Coordinates of C-alpha atoms in Angstrom, one line a residue:
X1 CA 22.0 17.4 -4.0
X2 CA 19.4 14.8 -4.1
X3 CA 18.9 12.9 -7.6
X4 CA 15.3 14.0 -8.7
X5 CA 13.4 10.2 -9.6
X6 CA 12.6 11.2 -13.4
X7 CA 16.4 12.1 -14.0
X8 CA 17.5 8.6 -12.9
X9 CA 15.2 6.8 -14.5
X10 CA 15.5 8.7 -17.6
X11 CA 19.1 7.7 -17.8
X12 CA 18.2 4.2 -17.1
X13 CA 15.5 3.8 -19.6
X14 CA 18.2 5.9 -22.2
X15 CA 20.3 2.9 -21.7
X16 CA 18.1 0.4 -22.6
X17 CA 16.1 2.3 -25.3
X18 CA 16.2 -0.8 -27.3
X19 CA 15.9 -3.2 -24.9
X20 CA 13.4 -4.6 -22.8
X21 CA 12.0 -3.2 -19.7
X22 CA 8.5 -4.1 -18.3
X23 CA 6.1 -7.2 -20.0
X24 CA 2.3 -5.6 -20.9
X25 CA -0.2 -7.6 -22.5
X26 CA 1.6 -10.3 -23.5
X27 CA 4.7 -8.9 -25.2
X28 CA 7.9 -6.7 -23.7
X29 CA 8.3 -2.7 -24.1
X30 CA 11.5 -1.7 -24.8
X31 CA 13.0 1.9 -22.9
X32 CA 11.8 3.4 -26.0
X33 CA 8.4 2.7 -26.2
X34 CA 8.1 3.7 -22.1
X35 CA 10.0 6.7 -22.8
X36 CA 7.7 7.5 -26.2
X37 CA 4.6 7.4 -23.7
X38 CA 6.2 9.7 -21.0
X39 CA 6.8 12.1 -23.5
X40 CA 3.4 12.2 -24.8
X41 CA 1.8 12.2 -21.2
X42 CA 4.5 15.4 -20.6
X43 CA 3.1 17.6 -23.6
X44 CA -0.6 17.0 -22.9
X45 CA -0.4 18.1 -19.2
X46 CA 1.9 20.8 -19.9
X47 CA -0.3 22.2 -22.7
X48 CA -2.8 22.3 -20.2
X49 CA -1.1 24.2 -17.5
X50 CA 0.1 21.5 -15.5
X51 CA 3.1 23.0 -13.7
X52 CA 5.5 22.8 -10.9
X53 CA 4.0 21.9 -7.1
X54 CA 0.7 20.5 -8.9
X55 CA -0.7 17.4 -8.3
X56 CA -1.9 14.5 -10.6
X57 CA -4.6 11.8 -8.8
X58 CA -4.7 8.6 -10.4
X59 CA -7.5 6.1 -10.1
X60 CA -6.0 3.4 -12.5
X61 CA -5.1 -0.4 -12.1
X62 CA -1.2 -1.4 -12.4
X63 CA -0.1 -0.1 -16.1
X64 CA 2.9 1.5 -18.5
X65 CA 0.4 4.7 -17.8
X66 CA 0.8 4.9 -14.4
X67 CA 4.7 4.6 -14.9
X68 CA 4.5 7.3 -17.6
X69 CA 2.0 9.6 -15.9
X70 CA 4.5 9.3 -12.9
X71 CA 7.3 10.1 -14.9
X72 CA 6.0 13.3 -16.9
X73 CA 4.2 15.0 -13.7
X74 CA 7.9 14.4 -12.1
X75 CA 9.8 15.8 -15.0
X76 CA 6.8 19.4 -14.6
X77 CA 7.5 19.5 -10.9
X78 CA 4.8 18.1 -9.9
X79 CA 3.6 14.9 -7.8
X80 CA 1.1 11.8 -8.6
X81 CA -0.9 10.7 -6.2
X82 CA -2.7 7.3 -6.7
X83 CA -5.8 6.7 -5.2
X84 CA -7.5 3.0 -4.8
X85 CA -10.2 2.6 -7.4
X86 CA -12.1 0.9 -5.1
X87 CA -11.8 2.8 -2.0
X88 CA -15.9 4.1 -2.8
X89 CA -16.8 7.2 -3.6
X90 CA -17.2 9.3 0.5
X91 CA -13.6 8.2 1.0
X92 CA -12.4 8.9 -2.6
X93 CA -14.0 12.3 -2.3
X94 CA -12.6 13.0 0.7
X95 CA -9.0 12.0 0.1
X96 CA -9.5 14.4 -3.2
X97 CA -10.5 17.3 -1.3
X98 CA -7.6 16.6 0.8
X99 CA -4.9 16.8 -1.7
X100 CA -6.5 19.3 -4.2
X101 CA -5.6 18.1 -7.8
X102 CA -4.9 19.4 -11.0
X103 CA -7.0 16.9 -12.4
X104 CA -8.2 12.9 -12.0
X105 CA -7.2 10.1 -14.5
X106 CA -9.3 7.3 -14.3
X107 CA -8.6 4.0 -16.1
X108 CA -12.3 3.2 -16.7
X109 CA -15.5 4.2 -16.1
X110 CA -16.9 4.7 -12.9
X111 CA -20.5 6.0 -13.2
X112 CA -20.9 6.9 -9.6
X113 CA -17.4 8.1 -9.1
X114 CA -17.8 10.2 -12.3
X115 CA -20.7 12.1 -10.9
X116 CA -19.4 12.7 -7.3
X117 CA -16.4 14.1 -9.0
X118 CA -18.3 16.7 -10.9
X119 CA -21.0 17.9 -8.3
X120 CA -17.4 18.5 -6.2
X121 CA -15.9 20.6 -8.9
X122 CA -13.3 18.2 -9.6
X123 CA -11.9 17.4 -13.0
X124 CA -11.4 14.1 -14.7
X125 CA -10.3 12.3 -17.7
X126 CA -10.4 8.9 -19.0
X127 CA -7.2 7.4 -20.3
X128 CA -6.3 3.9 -21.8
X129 CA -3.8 1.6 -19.7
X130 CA -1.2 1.8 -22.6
X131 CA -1.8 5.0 -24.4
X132 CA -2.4 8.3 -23.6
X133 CA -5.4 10.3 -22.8
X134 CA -7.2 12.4 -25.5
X135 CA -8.2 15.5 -23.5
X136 CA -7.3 16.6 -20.3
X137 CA -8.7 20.1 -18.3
X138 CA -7.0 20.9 -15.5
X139 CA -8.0 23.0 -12.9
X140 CA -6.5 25.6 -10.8
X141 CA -4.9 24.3 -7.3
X142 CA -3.0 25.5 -5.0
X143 CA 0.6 24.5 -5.4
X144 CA 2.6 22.3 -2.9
X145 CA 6.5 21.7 -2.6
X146 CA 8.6 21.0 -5.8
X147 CA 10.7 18.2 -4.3
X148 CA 7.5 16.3 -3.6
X149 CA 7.1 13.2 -5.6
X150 CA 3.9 11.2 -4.6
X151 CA 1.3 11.5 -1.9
X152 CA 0.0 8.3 -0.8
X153 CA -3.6 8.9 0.4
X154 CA -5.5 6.6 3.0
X155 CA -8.0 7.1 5.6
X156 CA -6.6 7.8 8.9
X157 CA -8.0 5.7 12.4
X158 CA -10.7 8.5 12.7
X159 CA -12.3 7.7 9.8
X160 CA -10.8 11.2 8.3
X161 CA -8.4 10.7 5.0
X162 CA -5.1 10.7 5.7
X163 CA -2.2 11.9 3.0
X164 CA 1.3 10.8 3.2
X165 CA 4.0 13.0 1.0
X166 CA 6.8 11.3 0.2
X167 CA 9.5 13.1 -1.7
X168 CA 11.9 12.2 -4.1
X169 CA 14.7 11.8 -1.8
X170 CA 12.7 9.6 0.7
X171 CA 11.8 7.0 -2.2
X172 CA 15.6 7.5 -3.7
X173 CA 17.0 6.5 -1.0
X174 CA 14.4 3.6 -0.3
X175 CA 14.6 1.7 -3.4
X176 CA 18.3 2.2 -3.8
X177 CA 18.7 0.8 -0.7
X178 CA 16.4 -2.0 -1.0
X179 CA 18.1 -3.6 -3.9
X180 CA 21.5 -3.0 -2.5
X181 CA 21.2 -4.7 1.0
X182 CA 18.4 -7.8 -0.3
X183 CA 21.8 -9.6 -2.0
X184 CA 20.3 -11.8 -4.5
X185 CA 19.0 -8.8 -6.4
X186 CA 20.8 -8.3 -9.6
X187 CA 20.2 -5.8 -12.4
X188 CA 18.3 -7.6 -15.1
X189 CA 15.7 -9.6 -13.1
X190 CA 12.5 -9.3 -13.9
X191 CA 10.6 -8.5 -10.6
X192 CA 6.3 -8.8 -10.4
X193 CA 4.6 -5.5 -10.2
X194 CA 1.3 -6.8 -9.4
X195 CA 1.1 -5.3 -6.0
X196 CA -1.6 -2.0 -6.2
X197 CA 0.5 1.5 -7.2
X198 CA -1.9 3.1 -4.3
X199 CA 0.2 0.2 -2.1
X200 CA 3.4 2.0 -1.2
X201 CA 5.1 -1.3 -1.2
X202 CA 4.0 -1.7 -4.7
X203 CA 4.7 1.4 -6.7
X204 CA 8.3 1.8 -4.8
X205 CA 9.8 -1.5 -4.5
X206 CA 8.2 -3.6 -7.7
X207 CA 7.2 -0.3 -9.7
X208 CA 10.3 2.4 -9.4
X209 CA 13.0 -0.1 -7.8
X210 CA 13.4 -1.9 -11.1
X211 CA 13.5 1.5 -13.4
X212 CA 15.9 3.0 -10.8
X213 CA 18.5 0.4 -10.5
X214 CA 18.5 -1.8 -14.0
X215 CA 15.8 -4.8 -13.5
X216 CA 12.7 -5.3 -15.9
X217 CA 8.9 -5.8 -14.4
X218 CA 6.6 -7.6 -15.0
X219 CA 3.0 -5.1 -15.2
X220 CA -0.2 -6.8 -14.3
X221 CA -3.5 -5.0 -13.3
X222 CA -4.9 -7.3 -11.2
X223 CA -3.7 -10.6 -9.1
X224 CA -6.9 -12.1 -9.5
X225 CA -7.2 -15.2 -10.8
X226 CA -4.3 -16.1 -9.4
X227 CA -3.7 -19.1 -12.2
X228 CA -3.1 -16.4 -14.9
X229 CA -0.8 -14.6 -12.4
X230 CA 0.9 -18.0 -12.8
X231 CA 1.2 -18.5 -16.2
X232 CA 2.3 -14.9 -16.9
X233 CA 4.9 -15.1 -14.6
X234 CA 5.8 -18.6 -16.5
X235 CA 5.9 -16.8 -19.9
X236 CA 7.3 -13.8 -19.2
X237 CA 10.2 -15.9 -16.8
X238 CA 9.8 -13.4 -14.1
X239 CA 12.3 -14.5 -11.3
X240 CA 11.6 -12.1 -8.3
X241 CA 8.4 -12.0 -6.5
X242 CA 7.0 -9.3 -4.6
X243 CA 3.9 -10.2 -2.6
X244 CA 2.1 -10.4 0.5
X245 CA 1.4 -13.6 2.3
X246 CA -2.0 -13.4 1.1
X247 CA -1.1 -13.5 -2.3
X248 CA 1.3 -16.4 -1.4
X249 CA -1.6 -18.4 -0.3
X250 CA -3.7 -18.2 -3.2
X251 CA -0.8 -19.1 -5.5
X252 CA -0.2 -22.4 -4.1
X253 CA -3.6 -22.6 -3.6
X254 CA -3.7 -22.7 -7.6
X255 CA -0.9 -25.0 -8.2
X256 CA -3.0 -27.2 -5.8
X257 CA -6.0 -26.9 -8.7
X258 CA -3.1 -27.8 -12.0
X259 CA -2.2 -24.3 -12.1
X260 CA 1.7 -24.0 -13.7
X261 CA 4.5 -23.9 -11.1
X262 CA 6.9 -21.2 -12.3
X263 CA 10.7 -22.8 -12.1
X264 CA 13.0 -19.8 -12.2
X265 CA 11.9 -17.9 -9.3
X266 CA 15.3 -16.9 -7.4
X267 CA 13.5 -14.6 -4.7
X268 CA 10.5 -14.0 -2.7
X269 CA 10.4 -10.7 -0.6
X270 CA 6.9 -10.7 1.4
X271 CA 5.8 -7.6 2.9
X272 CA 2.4 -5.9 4.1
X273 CA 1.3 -8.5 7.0
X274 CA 3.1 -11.1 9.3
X275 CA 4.4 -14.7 7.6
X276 CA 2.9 -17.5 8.5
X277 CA 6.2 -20.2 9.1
X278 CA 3.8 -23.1 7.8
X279 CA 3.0 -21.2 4.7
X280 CA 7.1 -20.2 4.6
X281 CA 7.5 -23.7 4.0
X282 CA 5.2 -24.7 1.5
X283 CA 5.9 -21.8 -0.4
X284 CA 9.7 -23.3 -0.3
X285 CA 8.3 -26.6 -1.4
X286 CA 6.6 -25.2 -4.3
X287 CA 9.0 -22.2 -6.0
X288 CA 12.5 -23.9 -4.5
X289 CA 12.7 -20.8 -2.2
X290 CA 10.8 -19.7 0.9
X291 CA 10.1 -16.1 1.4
X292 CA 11.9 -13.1 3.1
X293 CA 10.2 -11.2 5.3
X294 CA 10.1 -7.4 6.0
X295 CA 8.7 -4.5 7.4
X296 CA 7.9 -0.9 6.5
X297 CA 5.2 1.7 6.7
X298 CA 3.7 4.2 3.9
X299 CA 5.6 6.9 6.3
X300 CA 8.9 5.5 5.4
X301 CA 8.5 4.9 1.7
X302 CA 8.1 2.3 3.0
X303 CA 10.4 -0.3 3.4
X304 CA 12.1 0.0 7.7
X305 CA 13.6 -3.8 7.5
X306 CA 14.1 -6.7 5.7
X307 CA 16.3 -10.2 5.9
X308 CA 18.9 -9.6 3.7
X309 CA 18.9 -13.1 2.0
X310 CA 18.5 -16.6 2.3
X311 CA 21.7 -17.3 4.2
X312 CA 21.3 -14.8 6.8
X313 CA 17.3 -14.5 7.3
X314 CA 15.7 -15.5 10.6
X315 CA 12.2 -16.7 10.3
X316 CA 9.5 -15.0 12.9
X317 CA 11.4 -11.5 11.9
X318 CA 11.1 -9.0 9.4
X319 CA 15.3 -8.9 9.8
X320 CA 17.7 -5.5 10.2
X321 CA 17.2 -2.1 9.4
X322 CA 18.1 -1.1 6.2
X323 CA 20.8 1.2 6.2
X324 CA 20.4 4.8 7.0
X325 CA 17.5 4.4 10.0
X326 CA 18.3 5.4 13.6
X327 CA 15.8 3.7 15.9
X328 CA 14.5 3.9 19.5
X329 CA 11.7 2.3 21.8
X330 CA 9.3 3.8 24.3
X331 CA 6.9 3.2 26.3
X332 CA 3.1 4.4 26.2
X333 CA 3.8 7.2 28.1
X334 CA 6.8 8.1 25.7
X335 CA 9.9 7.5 28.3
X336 CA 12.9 6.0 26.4
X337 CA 13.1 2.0 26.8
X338 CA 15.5 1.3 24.5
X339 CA 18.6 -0.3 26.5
X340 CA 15.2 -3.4 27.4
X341 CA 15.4 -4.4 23.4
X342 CA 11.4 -3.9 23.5
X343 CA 8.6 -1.3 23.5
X344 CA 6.9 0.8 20.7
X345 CA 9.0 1.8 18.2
X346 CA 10.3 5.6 17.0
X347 CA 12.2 5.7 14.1
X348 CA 13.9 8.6 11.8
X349 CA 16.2 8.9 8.5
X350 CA 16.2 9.0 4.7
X351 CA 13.1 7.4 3.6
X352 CA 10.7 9.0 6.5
X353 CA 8.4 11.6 6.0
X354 CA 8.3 14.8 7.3
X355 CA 4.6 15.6 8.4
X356 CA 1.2 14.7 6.9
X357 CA 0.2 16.4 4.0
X358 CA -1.6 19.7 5.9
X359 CA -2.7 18.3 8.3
X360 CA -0.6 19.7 11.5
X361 CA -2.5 17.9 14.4
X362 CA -1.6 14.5 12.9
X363 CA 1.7 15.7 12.5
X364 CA 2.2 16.4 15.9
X365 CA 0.5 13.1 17.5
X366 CA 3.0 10.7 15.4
X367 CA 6.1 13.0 15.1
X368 CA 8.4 14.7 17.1
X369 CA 10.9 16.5 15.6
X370 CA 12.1 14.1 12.7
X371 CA 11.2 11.2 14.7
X372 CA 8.4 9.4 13.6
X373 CA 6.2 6.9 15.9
X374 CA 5.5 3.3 14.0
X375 CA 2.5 2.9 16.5
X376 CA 4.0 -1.0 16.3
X377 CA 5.3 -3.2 19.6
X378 CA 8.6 -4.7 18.9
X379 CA 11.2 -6.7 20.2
X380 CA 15.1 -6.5 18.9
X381 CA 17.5 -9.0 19.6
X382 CA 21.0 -8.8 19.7
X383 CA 22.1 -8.8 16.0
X384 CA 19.2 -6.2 15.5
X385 CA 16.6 -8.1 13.5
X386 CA 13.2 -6.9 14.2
X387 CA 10.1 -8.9 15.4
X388 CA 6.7 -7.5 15.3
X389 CA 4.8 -8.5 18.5
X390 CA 1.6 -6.1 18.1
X391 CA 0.1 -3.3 16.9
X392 CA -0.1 -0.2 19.2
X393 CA -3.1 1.1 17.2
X394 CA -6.4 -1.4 16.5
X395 CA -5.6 -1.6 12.6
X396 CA -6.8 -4.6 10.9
X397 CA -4.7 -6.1 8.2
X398 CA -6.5 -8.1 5.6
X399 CA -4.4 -9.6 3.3
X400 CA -1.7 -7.0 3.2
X401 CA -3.8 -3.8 3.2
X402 CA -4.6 -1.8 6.3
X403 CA -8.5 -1.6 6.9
X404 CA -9.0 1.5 10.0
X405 CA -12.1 0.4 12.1
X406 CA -13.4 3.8 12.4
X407 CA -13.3 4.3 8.8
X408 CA -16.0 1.4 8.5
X409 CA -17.9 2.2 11.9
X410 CA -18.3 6.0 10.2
X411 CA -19.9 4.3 7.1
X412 CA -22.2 1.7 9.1
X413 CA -23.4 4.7 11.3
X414 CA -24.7 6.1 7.8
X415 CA -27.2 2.9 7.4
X416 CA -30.7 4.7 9.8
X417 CA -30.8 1.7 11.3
X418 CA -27.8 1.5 13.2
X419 CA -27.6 3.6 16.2
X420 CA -23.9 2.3 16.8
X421 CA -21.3 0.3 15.1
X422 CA -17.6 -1.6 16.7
X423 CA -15.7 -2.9 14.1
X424 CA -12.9 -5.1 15.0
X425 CA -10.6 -7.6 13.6
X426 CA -10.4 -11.9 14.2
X427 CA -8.2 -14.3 12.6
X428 CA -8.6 -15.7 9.1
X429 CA -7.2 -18.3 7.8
X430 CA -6.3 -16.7 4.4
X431 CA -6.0 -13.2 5.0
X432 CA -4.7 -13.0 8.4
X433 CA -7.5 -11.2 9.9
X434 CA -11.1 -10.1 8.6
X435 CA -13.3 -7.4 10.1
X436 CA -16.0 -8.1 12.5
X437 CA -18.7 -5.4 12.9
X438 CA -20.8 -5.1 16.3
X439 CA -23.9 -3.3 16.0
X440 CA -26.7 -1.4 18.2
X441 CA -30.0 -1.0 16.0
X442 CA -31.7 2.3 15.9
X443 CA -34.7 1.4 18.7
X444 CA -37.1 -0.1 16.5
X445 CA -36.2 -0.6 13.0
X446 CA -34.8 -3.9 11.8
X447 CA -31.7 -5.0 10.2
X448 CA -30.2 -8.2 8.9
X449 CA -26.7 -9.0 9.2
X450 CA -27.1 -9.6 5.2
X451 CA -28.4 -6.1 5.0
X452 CA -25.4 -4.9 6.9
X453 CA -22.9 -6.1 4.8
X454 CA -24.5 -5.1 1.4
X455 CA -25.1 -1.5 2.6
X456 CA -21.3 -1.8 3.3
X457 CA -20.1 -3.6 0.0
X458 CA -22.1 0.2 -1.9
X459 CA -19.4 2.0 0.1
X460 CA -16.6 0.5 0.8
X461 CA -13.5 -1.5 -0.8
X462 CA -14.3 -5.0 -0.6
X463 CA -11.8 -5.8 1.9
X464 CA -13.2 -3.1 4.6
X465 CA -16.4 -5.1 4.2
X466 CA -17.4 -6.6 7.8
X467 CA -17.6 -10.7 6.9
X468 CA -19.6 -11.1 9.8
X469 CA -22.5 -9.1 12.2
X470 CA -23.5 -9.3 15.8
X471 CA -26.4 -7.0 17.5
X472 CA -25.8 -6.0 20.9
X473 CA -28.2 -4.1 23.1
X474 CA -25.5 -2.2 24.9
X475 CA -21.5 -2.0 24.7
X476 CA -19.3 -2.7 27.7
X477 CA -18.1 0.8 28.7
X478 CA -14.9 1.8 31.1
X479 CA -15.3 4.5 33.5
X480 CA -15.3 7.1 31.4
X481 CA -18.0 5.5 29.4
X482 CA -15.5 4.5 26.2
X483 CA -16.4 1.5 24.5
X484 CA -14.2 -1.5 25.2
X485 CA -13.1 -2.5 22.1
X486 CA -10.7 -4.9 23.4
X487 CA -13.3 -7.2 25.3
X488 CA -15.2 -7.1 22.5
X489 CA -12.4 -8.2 20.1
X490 CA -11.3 -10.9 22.6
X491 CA -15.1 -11.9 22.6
X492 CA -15.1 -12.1 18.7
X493 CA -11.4 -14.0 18.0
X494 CA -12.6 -16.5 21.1
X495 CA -15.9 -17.4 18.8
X496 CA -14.2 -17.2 15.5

């Protein structure tokens, strides 16, 4: 019988009622004061009919509420689902339609956001970070599984939202298994949860990995500026850091400028993009450790691989498997290539979803059976650690967080003057890689790159935002007159 998540992490937070377990606002909260909270958040929804299979959206930055609102929709039997605040409001919308809520928490106002969510019928509160709401009015919805615990909502390569329900076995089994196989964890250390909860390598391994298994966190809302990151991590003598490389750069970055350089970091895990081996090393020169790399997807909640530790990590790869993943390779046409050590990679086990949340034909073009396609091109050597050599699909990865091209192109082609839009990605020095957008004006009307990418920044989170524009007059086409994305992204990294 699968361990539901509130159950063990009630016991945990039972066992350290008076101690402490996350750092808020410049002072610790005990078990008690989390567990105070949860309670609270329980009786409001459940006076106003939150009940099992419901669903609880979340549009709030990293907080005890989130943990608590988690914790009391688990103990109802219901699921959270947290949604970037800055995602803008056609694909916040849409993701809510999607998954159907009880009701919407937001941590602040959002004028526009407020209005699109009444004129769609859909109910809202506001809540503080650290306390709970005053009011909440649910509505009726039509309820989902029991043993789902969160659905992580993004915008799929069409441009359509995309839900991914992960239940509470999946992210059981994820984030015990993460602290057991990365060695130098140890119950007690106080990991950084500054990572987004709508980030699936956030909210399970630096949000419910330390209440699961005995650590304390660190809660911050926002990474930015990175120098107060810095000194909370100083003050609060947080020793385990979990990042993306992005993140990684700015921090040194800001030691560069007299920000503090924390001494008790033990452990960098770095996740959500590929580490750059010159950046590995400064990183090492800075904290006294480099960083260990690893691998997952929001499918497989998330964490696939990771090196294990220091001793036995091989830079340029994301390391093993964590236990309890069965893997294969393919080819594009889906014929087994396994026995070559390279090809796309299929994998299946504990952590990986089932389906999209009902949505059948995305079900069916990434899984097969309980087999779940990565869409990623990798190479295994003999001892089984894992190297990323590209991406199947033409995501764009901007400092950690997956940007889908069509997603943007679908928002430019709302602008009159655009006929048609390619977005693609080039390199960056900082975040890895930026968009690009490549646009066909509507036959006479005018448009400035500038105008481009403010009609963008109305719509869009700021890292989807295209940092650069070129008009075309026509698109190079293939035979069946589909755009060529790839000459035009070769075009765009050979100018960049």
């Amino acid at each position: 019988m699968v361990i539901r998540l509130e159950n063990a992490i009630w016991d945990r937070l039972q066992e350290d009622w008076d101690k402490p377990v996350l750092w808020w606002s410049e002072e610790w909260w005990t078990g008690q004061k989390l567990g105070e909270l949860t309670i609270e958040c329980k009786k409001k929804l459940e006076d106003e009919g939150f009940g099992k299979g419901h669903r609880l959206a979340v549009m709030m930055p990293n907080s005890p509420m989130v943990l608590a609102l988690s914790l009391a929709v688990w103990s109802l039997g219901g699921a959270i689902v947290p949604i970037n605040t800055k995602a803008g409001v056609p694909t916040s919308i849409g993701i809510l339609e999607l998954v159907d809520p009880f009701a919407v928490v937001l941590g602040a106002e959002m004028e526009d956001l407020e209005q699109a969510l009444t004129e769609h019928s859909l109910t809202w509160c506001l809540s503080p970070l650290d306390a709970p709401f005053t009011a909440i009015a649910g509505r009726p919805s039509l309820a989902g599984k029991e043993d789902l615990a969160v659905i992580f909502a993004t915008s799929g390569t069409t441009g359509l939202p995309k839900a991914v329900p992960l239940s509470h076995g999946n992210l059981m089994h994820n984030a015990q298994t993460v602290f057991k196989e990365l060695t130098e964890l140890k119950e007690g250390d106080i990991l950084l949860n500054v990572l987004p909860n709508f980030h699936s390598f956030g909210f399970t391994v630096a949000g419910l990995m330390p209440l699961i298994c005995g650590m304390k966190q660190t809660v911050l809302p926002s990474f930015m500026p990175p120098h107060k990151t810095l000194e909370t991590i100083c003050v609060s003598q947080t020793n385990v850091l979990i990042i993306v490389p992005t993140m990684l750069t700015f921090l040194t970055s800001s030691i560069d400028h007299g920000a503090p350089c924390p001494k008790g970091v033990k452990l960098i895990v770095s996740g959500g993009d590929r580490l750059n081996v010159q950046l590995d090393k400064k990183v090492k020169d800075y904290f006294g450790v480099g960083a260990l790399e690893g691998y997952g997807l929001t499918e497989c909640s998330p964490v696939v691989c990771v090196n294990p530790s220091y001793e036995r990590r091989k830079l340029g790869t994301v390391g093993p498997f964590i236990s309890g993943y069965e893997w294969r390779l393919t080819n594009e046409a889906k014929e087994d290539v396994t026995l070559k050590r390279e090809g796309i990679l299929w994998v299946r086990g504990a952590s990986v979803t089932s389906e999209y949340f009902r949505d059948p034909d995305k079900s069916a073009d990434r899984f097969d059976g309980d087999w779940f396609n990565t869409g990623d091109y990798v190479r295994i050597d003999n001892e089984g650690y894992v190297q990323i050599l590209d991406r199947v699909t033409d995501i764009i990865i901007v400092g950690g967080f997956n940007v889908y091209p069509q997603e943007v192109e679908a928002i430019l082609q709302t602008h009159p003057a655009v006929e048609q839009a390619i977005v693609v990605g080039i390199p960056h020095q900082v975040n890895g890689e930026v968009p690009k957008a490549f646009v066909k004006k509507t036959q006479g009307m005018d448009l400035t790159q500038r105008e481009v990418i403010e009609f963008c920044k109305k719509h869009l989170a700021h890292y989807k935002v295209p940092r650069s524009v070129e008009f075309m007059d026509t698109f190079p086409l293939s035979n069946t007159g589909k755009v060529l994305r790839r000459l035009l992204k070769k075009e765009a990294c050979t100018r960049s």
